[in-house]
PDB file of C-alpha atoms in Angstrom:
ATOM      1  CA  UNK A 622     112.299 107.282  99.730  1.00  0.00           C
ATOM      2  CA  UNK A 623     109.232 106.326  97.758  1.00  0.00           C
ATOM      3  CA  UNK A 624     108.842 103.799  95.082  1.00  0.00           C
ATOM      4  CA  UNK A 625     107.923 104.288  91.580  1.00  0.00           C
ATOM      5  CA  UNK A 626     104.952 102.254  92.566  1.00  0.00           C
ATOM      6  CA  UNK A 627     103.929 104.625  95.441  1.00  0.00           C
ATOM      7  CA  UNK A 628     104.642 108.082  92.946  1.00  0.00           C
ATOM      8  CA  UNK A 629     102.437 105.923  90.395  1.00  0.00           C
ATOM      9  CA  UNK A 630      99.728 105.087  93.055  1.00  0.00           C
ATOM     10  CA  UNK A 631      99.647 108.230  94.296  1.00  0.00           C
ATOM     11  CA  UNK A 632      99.838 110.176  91.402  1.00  0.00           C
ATOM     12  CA  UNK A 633      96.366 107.862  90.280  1.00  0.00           C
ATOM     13  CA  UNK A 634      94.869 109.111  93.704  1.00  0.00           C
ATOM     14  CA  UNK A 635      95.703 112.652  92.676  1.00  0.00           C
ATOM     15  CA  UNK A 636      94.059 112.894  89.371  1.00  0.00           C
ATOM     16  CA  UNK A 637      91.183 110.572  90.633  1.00  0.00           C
ATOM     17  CA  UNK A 638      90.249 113.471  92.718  1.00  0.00           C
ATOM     18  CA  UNK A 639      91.016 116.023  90.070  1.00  0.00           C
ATOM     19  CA  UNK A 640      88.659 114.310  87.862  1.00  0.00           C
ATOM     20  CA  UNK A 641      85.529 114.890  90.528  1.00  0.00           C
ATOM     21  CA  UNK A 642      86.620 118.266  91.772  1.00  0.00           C
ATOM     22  CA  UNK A 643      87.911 117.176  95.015  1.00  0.00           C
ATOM     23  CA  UNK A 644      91.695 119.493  95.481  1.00  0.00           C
ATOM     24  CA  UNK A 645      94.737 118.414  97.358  1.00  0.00           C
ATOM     25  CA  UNK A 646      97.673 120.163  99.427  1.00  0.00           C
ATOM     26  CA  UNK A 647     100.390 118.237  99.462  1.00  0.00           C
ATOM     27  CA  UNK A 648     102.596 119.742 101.759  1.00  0.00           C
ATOM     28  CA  UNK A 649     106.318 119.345 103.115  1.00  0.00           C
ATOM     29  CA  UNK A 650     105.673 121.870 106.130  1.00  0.00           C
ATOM     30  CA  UNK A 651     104.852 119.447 108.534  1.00  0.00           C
ATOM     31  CA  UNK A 652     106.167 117.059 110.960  1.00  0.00           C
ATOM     32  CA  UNK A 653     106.602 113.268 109.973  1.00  0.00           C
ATOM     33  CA  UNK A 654     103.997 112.949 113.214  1.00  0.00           C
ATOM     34  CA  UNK A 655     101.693 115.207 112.135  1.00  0.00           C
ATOM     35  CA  UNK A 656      98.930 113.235 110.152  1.00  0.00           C
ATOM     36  CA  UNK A 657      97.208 113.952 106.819  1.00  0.00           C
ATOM     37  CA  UNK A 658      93.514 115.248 106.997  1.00  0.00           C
ATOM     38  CA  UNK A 659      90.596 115.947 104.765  1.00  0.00           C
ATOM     39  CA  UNK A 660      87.987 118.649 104.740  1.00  0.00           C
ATOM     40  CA  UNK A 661      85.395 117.173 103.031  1.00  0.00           C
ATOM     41  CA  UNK A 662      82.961 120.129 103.517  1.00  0.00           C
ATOM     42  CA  UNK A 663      85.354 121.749 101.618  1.00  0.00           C
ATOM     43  CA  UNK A 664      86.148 119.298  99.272  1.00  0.00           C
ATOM     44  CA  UNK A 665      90.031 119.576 100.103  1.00  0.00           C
ATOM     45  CA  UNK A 666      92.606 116.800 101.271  1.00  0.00           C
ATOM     46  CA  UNK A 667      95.959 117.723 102.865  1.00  0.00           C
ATOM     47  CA  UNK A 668      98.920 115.140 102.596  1.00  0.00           C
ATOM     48  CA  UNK A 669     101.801 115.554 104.898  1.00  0.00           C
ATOM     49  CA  UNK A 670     104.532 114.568 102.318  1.00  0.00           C
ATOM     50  CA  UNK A 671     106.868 114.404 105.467  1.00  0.00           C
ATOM     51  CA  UNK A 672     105.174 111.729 106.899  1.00  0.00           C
ATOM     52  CA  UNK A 673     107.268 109.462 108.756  1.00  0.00           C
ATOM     53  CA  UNK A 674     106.294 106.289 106.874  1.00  0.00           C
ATOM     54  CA  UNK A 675     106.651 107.259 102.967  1.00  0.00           C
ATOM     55  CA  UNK A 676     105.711 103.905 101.644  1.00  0.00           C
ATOM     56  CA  UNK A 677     102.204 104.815 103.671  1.00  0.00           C
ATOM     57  CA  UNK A 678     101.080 107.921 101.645  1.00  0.00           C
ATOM     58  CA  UNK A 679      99.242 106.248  98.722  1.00  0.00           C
ATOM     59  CA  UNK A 680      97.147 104.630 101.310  1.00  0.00           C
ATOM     60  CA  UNK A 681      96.883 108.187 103.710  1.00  0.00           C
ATOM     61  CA  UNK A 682      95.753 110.110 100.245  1.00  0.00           C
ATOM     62  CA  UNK A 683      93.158 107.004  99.168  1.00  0.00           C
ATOM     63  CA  UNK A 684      91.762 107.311 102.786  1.00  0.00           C
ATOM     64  CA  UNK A 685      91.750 110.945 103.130  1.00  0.00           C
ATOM     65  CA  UNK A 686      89.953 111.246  99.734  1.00  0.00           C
ATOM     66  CA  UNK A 687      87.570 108.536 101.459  1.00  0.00           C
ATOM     67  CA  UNK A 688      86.477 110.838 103.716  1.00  0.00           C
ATOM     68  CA  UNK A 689      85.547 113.359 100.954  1.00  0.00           C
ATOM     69  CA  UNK A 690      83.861 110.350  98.943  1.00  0.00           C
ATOM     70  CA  UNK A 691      81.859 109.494 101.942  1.00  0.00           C
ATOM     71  CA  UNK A 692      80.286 112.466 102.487  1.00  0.00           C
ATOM     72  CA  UNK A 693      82.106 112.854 106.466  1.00  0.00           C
ATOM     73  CA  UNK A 694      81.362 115.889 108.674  1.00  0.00           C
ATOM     74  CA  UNK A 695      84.968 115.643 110.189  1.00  0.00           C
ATOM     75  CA  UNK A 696      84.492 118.830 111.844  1.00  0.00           C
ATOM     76  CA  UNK A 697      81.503 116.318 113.833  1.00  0.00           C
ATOM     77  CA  UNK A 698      83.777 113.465 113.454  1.00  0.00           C
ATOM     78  CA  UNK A 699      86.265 114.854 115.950  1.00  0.00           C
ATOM     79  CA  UNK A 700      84.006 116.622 118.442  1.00  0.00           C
ATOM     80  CA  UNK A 701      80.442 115.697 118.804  1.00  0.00           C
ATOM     81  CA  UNK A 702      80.760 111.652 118.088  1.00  0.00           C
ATOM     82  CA  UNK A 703      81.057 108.477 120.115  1.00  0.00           C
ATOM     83  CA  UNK A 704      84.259 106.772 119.888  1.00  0.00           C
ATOM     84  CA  UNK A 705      82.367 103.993 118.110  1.00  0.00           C
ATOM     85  CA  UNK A 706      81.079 106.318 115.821  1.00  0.00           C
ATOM     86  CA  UNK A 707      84.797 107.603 115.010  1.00  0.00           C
ATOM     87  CA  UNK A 708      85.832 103.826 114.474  1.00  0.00           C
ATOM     88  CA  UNK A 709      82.710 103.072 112.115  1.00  0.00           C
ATOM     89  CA  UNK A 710      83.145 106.264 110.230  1.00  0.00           C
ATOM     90  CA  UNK A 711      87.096 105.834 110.241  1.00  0.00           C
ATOM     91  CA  UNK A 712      86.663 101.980 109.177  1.00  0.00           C
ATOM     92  CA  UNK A 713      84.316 103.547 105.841  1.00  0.00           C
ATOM     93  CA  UNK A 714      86.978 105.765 104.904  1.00  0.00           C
ATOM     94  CA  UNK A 715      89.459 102.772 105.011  1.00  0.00           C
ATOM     95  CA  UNK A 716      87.039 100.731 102.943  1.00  0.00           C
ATOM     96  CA  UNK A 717      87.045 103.251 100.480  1.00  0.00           C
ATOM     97  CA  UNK A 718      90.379 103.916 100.538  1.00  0.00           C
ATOM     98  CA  UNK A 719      91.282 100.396  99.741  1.00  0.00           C
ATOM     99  CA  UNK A 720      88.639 100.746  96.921  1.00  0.00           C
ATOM    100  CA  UNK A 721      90.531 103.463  95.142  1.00  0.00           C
ATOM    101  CA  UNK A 722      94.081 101.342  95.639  1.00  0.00           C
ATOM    102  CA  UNK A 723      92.043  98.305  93.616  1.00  0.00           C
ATOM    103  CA  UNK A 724      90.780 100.801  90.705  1.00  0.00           C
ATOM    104  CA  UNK A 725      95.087 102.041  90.755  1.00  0.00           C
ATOM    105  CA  UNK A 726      96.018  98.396  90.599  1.00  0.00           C
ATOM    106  CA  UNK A 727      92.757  98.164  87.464  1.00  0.00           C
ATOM    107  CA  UNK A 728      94.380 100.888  85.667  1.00  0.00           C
ATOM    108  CA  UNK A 729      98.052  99.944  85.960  1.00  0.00           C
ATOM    109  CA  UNK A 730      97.191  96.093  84.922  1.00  0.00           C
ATOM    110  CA  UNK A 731      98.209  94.914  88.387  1.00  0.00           C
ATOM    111  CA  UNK A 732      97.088  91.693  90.102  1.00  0.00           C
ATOM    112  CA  UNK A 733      97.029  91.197  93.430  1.00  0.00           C
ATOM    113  CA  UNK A 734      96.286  87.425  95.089  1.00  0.00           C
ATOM    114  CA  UNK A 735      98.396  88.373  98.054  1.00  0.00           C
ATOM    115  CA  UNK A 736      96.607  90.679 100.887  1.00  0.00           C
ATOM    116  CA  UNK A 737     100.390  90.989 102.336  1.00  0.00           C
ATOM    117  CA  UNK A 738     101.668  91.815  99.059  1.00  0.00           C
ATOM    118  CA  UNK A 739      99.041  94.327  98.836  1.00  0.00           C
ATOM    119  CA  UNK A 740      99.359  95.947 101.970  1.00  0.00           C
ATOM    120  CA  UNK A 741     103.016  96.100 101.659  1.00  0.00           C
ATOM    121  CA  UNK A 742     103.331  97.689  98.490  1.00  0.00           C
ATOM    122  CA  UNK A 743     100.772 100.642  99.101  1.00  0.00           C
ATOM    123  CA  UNK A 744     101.565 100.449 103.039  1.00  0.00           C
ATOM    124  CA  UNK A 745      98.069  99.867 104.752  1.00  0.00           C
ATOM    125  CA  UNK A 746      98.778  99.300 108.043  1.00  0.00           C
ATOM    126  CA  UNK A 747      98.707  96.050 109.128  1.00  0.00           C
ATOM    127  CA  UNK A 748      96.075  96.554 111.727  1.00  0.00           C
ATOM    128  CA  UNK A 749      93.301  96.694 108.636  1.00  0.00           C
ATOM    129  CA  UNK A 750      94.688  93.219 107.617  1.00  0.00           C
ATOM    130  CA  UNK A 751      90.902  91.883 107.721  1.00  0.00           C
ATOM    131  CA  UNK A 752      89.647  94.821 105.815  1.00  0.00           C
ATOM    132  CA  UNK A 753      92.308  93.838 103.106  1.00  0.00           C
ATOM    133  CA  UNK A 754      91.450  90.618 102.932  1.00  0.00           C
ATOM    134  CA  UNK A 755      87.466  90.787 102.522  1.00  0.00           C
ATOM    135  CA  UNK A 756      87.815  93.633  99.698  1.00  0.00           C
ATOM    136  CA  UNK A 757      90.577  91.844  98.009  1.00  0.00           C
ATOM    137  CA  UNK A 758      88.854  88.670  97.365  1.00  0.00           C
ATOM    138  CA  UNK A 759      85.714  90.348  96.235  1.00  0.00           C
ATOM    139  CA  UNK A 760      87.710  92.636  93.732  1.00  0.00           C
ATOM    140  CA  UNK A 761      89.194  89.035  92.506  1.00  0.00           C
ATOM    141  CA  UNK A 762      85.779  87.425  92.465  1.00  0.00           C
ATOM    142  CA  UNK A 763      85.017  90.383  90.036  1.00  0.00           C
ATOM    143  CA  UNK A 764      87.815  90.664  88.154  1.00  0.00           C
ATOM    144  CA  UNK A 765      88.026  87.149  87.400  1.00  0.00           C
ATOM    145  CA  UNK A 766      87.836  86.234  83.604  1.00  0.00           C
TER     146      UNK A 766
END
């Protein structure tokens, strides 16, 4: 089941990328295992609305659309790269990702002090709890009045 927060979020991720050309396919075809991937040659994201983890798909399309954002040859990404190449290129797209959740939360009038709260609400897995952190404080450092 997804939240009204999640449809909202998403829904903000989905226009975002309308705005600057970038299109989406969300799609209920797959698996809940298969992931979500973005063709940013192409400028094209696929969602995997079946995903096992619902409360995670604001965060999937915000990364996805990283990719795009960032310019990524995934094509490369996957075949001709070093693993740390993957993780630095991967961590980017989180970054980004996490950017676009912070211009939702601008929009909707949303404060976050809480990294847990956060993460929980637009379901970034907890293993970028460090990434959360660092771009959460400097979005509050910025949006302080």
């Amino acid at each position: 089941m997804v939240s009204n927060m999640d449809d909202n979020a998403l829904t903000f991720i989905l226009n975002y990328a309308f705005s600057i050309n970038v299109g989406f396919t969300l799609t209920d075809e797959l698996s809940p295992d298969s992931p979500s991937f973005s063709l940013p040659q192409s400028k094209r994201v696929f969602v995997n609305m079946n995903w096992q983890n619902k409360k995670e798909l604001p965060f999937i399309a915000a990364h996805e659309l990283g990719h795009v954002l960032n310019g990524d040859n995934t094509q490369k990404l996957l075949y001709y790269t070093t693993s740390a190449t993957r993780i630095k290129i991967e961590n980017e797209a989180n970054k980004t990702g996490i950017d676009l959740l912070l211009k939702f939360c601008e929009s909707a009038d949303l404060m976050y002090d809480n990294y847990l709260t956060f993460m929980d609400d637009f379901g970034v897995p907890k293993t970028l709890t460090t990434l959360v952190k660092k771009r959460l404080t400097e979005w509050l450092l910025q949006n302080m009045d």
